[in-house]
JSON list of C-alpha atoms in Angstrom, two decimals:
[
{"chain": "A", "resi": 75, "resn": "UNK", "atom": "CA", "xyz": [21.89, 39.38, 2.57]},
{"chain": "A", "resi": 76, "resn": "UNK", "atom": "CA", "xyz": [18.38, 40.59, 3.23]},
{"chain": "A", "resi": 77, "resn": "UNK", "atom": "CA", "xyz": [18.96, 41.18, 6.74]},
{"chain": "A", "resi": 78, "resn": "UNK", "atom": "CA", "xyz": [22.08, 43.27, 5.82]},
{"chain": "A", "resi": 79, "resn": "UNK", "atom": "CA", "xyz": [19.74, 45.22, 3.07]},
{"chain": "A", "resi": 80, "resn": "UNK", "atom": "CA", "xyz": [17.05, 46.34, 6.05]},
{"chain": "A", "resi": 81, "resn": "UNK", "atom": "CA", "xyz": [19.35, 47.06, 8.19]},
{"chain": "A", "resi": 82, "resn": "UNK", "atom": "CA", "xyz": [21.26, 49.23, 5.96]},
{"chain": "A", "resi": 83, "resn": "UNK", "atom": "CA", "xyz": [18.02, 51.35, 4.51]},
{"chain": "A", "resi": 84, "resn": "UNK", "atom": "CA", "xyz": [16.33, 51.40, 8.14]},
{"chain": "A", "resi": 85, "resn": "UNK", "atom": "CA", "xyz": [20.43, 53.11, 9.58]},
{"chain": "A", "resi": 86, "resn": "UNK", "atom": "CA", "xyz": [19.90, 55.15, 6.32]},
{"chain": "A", "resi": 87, "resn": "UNK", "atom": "CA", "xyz": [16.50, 56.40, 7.22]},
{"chain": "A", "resi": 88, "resn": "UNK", "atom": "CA", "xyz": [17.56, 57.51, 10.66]},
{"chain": "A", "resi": 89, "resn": "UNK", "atom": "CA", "xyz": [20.50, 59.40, 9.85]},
{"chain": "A", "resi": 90, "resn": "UNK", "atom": "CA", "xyz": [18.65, 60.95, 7.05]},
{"chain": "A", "resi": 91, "resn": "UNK", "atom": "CA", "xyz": [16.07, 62.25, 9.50]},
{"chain": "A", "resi": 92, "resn": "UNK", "atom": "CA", "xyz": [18.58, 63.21, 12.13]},
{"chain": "A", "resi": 93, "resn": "UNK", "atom": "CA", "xyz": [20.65, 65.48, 9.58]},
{"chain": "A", "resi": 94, "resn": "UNK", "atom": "CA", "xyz": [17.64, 66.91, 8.51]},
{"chain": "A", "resi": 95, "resn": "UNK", "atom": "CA", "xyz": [15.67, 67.84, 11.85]},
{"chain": "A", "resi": 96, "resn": "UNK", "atom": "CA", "xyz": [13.31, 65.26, 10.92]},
{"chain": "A", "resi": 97, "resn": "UNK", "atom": "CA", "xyz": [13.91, 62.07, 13.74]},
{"chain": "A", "resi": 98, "resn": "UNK", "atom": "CA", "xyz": [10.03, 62.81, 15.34]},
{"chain": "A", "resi": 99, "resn": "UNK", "atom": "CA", "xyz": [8.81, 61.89, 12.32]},
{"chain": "A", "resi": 100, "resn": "UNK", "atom": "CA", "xyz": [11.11, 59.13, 11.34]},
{"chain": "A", "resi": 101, "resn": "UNK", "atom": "CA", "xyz": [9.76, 57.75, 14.54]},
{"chain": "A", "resi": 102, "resn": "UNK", "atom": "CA", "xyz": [6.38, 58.56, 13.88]},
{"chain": "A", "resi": 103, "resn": "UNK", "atom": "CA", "xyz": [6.71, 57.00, 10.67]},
{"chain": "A", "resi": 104, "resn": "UNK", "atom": "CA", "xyz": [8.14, 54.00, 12.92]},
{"chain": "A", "resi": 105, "resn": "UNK", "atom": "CA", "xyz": [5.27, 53.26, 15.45]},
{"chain": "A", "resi": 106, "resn": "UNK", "atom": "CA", "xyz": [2.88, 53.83, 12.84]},
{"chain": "A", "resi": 107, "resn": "UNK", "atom": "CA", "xyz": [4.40, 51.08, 10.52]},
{"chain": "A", "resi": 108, "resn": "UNK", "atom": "CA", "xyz": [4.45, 49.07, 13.27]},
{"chain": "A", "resi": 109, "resn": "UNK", "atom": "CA", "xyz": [0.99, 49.12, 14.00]},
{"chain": "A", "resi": 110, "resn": "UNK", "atom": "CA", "xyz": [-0.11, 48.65, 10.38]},
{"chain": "A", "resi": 111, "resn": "UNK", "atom": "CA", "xyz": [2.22, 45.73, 10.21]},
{"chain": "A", "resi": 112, "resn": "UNK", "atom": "CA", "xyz": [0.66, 44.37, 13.17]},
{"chain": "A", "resi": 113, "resn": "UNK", "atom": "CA", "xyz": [-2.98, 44.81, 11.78]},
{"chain": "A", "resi": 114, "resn": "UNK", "atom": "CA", "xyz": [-2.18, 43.66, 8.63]},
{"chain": "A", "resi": 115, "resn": "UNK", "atom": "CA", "xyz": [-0.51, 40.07, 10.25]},
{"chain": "A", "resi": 116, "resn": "UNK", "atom": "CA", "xyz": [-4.02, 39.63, 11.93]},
{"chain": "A", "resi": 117, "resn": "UNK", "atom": "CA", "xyz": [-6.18, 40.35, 8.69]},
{"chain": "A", "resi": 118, "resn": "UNK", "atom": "CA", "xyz": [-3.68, 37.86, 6.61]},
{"chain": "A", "resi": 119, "resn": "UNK", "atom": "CA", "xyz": [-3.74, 35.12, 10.15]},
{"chain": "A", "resi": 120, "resn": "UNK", "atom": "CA", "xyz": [-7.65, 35.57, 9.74]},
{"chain": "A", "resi": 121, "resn": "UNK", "atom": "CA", "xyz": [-7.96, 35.12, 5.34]},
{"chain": "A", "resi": 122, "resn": "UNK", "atom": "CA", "xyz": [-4.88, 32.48, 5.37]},
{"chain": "A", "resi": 123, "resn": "UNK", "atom": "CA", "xyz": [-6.57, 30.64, 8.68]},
{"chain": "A", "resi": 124, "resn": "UNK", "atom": "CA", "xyz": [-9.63, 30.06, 6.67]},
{"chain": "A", "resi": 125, "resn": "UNK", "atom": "CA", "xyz": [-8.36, 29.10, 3.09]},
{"chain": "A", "resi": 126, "resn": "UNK", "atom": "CA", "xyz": [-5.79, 26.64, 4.44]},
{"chain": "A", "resi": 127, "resn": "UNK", "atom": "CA", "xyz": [-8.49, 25.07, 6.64]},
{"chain": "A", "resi": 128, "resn": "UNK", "atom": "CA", "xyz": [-10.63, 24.50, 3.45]},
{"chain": "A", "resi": 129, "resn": "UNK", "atom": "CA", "xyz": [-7.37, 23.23, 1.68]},
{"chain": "A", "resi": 130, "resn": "UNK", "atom": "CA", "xyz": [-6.47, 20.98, 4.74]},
{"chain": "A", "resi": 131, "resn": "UNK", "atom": "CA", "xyz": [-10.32, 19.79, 4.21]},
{"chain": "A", "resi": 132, "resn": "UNK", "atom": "CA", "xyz": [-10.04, 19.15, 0.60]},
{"chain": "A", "resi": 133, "resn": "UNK", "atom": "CA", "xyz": [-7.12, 16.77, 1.43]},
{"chain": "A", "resi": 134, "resn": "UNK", "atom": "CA", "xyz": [-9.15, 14.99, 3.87]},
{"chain": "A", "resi": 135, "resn": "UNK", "atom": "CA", "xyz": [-12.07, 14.27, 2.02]},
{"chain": "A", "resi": 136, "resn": "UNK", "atom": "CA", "xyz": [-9.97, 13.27, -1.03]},
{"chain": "A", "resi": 137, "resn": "UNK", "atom": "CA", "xyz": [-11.12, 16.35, -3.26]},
{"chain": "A", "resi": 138, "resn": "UNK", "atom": "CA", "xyz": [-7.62, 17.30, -3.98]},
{"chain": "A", "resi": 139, "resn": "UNK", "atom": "CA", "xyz": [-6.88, 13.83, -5.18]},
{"chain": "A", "resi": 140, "resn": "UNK", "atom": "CA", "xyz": [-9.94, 14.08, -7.24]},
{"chain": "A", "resi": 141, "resn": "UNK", "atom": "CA", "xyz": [-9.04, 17.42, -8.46]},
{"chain": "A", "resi": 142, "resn": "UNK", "atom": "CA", "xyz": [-5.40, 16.29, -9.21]},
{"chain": "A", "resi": 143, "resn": "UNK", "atom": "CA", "xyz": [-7.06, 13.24, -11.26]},
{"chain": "A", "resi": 144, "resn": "UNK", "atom": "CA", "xyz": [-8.70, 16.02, -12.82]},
{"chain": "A", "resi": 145, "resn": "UNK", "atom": "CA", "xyz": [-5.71, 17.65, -13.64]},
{"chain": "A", "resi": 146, "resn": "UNK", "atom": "CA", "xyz": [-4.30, 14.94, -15.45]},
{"chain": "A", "resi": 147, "resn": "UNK", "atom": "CA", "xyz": [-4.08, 15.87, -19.07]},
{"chain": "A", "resi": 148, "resn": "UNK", "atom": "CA", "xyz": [-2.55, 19.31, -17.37]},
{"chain": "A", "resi": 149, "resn": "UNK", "atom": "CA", "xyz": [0.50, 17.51, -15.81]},
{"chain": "A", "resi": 150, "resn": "UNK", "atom": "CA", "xyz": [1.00, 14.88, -18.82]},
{"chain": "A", "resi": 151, "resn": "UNK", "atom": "CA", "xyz": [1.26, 18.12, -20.29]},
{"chain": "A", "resi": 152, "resn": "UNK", "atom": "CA", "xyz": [3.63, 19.83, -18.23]},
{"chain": "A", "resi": 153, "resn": "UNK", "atom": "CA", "xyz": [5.23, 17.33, -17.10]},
{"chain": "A", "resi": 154, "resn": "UNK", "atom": "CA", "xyz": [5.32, 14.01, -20.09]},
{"chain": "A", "resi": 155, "resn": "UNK", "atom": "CA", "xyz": [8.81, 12.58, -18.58]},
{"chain": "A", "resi": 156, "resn": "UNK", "atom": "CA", "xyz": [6.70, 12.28, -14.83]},
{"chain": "A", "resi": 157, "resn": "UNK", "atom": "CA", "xyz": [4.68, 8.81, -14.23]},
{"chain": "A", "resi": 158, "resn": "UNK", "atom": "CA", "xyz": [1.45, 8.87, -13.42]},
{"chain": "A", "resi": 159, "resn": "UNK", "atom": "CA", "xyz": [2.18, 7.24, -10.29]},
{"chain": "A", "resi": 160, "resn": "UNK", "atom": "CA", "xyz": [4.69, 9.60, -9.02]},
{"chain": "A", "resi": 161, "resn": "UNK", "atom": "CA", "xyz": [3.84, 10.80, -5.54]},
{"chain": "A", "resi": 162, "resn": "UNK", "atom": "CA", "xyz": [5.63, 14.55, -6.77]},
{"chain": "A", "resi": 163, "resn": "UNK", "atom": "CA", "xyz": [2.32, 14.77, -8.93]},
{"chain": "A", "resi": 164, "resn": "UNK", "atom": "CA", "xyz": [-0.11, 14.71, -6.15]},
{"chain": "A", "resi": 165, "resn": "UNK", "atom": "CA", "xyz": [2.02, 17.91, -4.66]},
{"chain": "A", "resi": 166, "resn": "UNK", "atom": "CA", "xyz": [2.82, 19.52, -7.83]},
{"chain": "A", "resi": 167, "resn": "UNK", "atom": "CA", "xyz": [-1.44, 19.41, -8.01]},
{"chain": "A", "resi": 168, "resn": "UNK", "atom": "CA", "xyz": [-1.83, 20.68, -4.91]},
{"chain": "A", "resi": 169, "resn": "UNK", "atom": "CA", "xyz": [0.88, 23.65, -5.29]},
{"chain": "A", "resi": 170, "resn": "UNK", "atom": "CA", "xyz": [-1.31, 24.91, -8.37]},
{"chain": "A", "resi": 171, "resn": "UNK", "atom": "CA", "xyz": [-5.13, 24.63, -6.90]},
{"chain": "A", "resi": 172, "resn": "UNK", "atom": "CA", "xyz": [-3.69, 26.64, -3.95]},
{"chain": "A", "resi": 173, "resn": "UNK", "atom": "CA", "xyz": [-1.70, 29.50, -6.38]},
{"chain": "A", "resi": 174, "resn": "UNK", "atom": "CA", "xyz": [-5.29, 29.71, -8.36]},
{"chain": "A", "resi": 175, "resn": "UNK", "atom": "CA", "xyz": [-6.85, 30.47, -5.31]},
{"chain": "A", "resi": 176, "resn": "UNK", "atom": "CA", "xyz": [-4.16, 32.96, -4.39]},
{"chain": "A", "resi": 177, "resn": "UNK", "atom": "CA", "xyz": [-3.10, 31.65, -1.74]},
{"chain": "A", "resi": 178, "resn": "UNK", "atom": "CA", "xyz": [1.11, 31.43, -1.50]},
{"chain": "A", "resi": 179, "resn": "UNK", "atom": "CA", "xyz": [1.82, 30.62, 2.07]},
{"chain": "A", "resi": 180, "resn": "UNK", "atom": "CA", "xyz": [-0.56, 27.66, 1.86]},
{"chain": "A", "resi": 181, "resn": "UNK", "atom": "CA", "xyz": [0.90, 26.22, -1.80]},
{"chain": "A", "resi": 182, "resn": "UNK", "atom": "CA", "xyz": [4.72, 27.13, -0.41]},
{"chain": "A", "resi": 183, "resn": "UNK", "atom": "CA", "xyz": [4.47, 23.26, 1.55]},
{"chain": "A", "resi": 184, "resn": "UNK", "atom": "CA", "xyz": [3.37, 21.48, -1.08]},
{"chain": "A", "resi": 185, "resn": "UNK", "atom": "CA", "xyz": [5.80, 23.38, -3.70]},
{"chain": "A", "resi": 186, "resn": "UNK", "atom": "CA", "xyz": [8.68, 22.00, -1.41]},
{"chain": "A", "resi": 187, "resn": "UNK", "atom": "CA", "xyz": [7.20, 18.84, -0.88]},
{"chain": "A", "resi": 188, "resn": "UNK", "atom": "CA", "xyz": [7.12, 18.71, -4.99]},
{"chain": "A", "resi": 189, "resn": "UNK", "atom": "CA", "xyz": [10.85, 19.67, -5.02]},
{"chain": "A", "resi": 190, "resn": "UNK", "atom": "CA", "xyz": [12.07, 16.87, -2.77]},
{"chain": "A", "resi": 191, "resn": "UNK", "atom": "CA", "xyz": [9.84, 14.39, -4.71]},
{"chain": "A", "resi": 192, "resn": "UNK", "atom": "CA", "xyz": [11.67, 15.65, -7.89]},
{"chain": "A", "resi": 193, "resn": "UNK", "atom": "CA", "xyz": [14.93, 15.69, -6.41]},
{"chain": "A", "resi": 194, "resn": "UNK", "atom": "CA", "xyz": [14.51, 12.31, -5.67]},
{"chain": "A", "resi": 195, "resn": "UNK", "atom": "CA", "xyz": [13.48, 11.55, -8.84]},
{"chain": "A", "resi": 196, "resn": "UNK", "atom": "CA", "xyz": [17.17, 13.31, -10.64]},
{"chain": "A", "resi": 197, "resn": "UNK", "atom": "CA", "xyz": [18.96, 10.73, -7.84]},
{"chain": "A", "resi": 198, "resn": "UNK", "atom": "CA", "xyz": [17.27, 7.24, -9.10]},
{"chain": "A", "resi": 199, "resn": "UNK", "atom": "CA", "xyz": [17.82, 8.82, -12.41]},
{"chain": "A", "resi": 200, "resn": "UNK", "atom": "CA", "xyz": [21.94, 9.47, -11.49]},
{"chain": "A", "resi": 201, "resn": "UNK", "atom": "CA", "xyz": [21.81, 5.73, -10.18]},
{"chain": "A", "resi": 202, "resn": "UNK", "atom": "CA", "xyz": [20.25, 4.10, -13.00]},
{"chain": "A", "resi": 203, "resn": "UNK", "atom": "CA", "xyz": [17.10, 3.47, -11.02]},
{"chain": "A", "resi": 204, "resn": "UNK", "atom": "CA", "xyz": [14.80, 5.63, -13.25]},
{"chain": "A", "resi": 205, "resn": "UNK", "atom": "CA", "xyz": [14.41, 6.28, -17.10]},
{"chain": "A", "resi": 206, "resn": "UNK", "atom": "CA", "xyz": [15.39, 9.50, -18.30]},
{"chain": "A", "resi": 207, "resn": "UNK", "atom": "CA", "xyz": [18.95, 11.79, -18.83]},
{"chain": "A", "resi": 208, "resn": "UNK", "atom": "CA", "xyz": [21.12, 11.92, -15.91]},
{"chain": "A", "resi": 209, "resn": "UNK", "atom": "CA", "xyz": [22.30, 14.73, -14.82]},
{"chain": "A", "resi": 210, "resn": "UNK", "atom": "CA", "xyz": [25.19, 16.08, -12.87]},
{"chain": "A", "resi": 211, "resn": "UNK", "atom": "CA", "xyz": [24.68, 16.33, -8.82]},
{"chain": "A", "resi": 212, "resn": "UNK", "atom": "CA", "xyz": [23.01, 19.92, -7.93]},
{"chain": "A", "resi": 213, "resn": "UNK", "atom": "CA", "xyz": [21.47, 20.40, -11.52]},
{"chain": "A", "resi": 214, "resn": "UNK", "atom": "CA", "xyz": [18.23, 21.24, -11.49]},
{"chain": "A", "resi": 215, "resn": "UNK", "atom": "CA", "xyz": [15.54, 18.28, -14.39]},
{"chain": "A", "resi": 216, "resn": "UNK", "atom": "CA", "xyz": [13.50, 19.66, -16.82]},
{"chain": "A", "resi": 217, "resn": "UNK", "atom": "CA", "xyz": [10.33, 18.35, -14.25]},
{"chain": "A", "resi": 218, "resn": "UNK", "atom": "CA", "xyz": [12.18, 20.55, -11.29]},
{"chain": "A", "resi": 219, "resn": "UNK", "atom": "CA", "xyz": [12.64, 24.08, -14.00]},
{"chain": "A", "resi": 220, "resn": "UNK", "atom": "CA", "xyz": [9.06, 23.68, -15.16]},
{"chain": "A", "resi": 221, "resn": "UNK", "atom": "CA", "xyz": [7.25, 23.28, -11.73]},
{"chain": "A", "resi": 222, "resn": "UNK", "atom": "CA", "xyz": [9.37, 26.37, -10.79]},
{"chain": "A", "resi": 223, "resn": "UNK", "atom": "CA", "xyz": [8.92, 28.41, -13.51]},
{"chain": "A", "resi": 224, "resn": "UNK", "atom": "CA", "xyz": [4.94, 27.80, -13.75]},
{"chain": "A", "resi": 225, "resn": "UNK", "atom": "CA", "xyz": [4.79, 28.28, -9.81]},
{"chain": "A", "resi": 226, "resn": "UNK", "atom": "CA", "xyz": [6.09, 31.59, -9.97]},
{"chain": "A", "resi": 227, "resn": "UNK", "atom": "CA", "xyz": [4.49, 32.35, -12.65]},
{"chain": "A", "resi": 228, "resn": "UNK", "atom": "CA", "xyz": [1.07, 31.35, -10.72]},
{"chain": "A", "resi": 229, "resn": "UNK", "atom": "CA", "xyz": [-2.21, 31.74, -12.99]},
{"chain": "A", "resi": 230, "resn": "UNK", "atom": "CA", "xyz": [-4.60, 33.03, -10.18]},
{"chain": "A", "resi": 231, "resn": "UNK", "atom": "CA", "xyz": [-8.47, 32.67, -10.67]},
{"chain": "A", "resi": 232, "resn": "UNK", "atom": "CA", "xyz": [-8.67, 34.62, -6.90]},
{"chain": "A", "resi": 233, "resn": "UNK", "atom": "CA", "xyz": [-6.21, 36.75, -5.23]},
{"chain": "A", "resi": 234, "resn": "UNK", "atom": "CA", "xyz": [-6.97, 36.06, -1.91]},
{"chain": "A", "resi": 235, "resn": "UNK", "atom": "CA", "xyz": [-3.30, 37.67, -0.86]},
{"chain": "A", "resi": 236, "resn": "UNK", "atom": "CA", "xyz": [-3.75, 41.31, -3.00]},
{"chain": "A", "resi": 237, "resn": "UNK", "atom": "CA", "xyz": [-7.86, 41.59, -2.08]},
{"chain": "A", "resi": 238, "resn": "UNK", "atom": "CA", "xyz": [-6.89, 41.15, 1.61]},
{"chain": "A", "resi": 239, "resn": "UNK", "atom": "CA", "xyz": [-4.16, 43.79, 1.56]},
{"chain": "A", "resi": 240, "resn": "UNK", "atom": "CA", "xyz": [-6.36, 45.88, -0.57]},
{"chain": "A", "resi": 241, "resn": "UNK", "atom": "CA", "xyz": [-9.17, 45.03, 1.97]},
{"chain": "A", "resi": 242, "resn": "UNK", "atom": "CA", "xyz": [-7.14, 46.84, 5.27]},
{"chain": "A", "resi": 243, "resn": "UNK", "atom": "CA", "xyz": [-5.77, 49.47, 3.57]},
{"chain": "A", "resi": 244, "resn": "UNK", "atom": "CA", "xyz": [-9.68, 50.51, 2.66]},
{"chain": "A", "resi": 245, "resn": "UNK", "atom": "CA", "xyz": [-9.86, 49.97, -0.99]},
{"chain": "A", "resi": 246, "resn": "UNK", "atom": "CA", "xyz": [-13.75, 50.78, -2.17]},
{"chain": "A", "resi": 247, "resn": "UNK", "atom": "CA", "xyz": [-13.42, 47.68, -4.10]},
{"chain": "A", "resi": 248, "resn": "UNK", "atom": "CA", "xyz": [-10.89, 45.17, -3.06]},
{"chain": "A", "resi": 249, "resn": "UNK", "atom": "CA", "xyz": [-11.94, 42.40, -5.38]},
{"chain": "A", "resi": 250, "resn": "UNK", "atom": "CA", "xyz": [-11.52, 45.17, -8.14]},
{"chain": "A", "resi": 251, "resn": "UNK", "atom": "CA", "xyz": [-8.49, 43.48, -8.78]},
{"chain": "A", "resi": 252, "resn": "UNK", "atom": "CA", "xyz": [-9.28, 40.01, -9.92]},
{"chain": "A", "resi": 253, "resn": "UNK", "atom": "CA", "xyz": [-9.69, 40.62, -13.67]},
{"chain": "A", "resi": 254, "resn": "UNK", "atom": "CA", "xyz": [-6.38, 42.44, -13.88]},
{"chain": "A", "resi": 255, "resn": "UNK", "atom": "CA", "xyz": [-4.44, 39.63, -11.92]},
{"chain": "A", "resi": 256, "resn": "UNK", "atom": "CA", "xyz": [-6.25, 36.90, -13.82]},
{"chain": "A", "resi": 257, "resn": "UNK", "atom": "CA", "xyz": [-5.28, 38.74, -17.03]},
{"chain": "A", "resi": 258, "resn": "UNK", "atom": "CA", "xyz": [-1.64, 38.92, -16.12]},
{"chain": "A", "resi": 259, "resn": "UNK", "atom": "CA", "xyz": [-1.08, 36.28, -14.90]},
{"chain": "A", "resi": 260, "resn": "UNK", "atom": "CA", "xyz": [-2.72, 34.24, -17.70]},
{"chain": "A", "resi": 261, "resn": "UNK", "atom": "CA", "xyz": [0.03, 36.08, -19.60]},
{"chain": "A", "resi": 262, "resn": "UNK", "atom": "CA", "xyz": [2.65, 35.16, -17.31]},
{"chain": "A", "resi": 263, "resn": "UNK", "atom": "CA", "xyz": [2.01, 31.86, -17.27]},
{"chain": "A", "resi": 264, "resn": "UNK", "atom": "CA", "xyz": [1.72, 31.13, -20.83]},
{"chain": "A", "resi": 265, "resn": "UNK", "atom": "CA", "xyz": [4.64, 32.60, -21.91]},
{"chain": "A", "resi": 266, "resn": "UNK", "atom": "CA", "xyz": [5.86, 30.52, -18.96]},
{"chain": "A", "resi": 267, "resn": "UNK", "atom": "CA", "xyz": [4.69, 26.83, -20.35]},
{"chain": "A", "resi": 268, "resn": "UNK", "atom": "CA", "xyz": [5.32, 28.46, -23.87]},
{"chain": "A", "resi": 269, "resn": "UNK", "atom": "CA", "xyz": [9.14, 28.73, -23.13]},
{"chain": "A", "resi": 270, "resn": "UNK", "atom": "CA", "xyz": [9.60, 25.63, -21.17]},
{"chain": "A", "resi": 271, "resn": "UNK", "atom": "CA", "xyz": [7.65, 23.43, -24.16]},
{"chain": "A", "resi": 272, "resn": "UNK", "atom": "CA", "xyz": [10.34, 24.94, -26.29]},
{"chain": "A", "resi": 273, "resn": "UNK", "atom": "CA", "xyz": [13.94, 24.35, -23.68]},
{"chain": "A", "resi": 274, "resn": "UNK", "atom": "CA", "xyz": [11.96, 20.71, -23.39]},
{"chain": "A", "resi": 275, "resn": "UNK", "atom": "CA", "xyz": [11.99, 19.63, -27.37]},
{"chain": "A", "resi": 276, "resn": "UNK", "atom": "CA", "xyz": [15.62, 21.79, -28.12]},
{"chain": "A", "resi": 277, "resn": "UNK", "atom": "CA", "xyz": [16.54, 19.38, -24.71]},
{"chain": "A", "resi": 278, "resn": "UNK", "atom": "CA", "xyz": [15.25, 16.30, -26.36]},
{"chain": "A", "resi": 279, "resn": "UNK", "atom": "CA", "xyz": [17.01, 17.42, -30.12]},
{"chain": "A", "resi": 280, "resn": "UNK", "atom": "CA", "xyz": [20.38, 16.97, -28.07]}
]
């Protein structure tokens, strides 16, 4: 659908400069995009390169398993229907350290990773093999709705992402941003947890 969508505004844009006398710029407008695109995939490479490698080291050295012990009493919370022992935790952990660092593409893995785990979970729970309600094939657990909802709403401490496209497009201050994102999405993600405490006990009435 999204390939249909750019192709349609990027036709669009080229007959709207050809009916108006206006194609040199239209390609202008073109090569220039494509440059900044191009520049801009080596700036995020660079930032990205860097934070995964510290993530990637983290893992190694066990500090994201000692950060995800940490986080304990935050996924009891989140999550009181997932054991302790469940391997979707570890992920689930690792999904939110990277989001409060900013960085998507890096917690994207482990968010999927977290999805199969809990998939897997809803499929002992259809076969008896796990406690908790069973649910129809293809409908999404409570566990699955939360980690989705709390992952997009992503609580960010440092927005690596928005301070590195603020960074090549010559902001004075790229880090100018950080107490605005960190405000909003505070906001975003407590209204997030807020409403998903609430489906969980109307869930648990029924």
């Amino acid at each position: 659908m999204l390939n249909y969508l750019w192709a349609g505004m990027i036709l669009f844009g080229i007959l709207w400069g050809t009916v108006n006398g206006r194609l040199d710029q239209v390609t202008l407008g073109a090569i220039n995009g494509a440059g900044e695109g191009v520049a801009l995939g080596i700036t995020m490479l660079g930032i990205l390169s860097f934070w995964n490698g510290i993530l990637n080291i983290g893992q190694a050295s066990g500090l994201v398993t000692w950060l995800a012990g940490k986080m304990d009493p935050v996924l009891t919370f989140l999550f009181p229907s997932l054991e302790k022992d469940h391997p979707a935790r570890e992920y689930i952990a690792v999904n939110m350290i990277a989001n409060l660092l900013g960085l998507g593409s890096a917690a994207t893995p482990a968010g999927l990773k977290a999805m199969e785990e809990l998939e897997k979970l809803e499929e002992d729970r259809r076969a008896g093999r796990a406690p908790g309600p069973r649910r129809t094939p293809g409908t999404a657990g409570n566990e699955m709705c939360t980690f989705l909802i709390v992952n997009i709403s992503s609580l960010q401490l440092i927005p690596v992402t928005i301070i590195a496209y603020r960074s090549q497009y010559g902001s004075a201050d790229p880090a100018g941003i950080t107490g605005p994102a960190l405000l909003a999405t505070g906001i975003s993600t407590a209204a997030g947890v807020i409403f998903c405490r609430m489906m969980d006990k109307n869930v648990k009435k029924y």
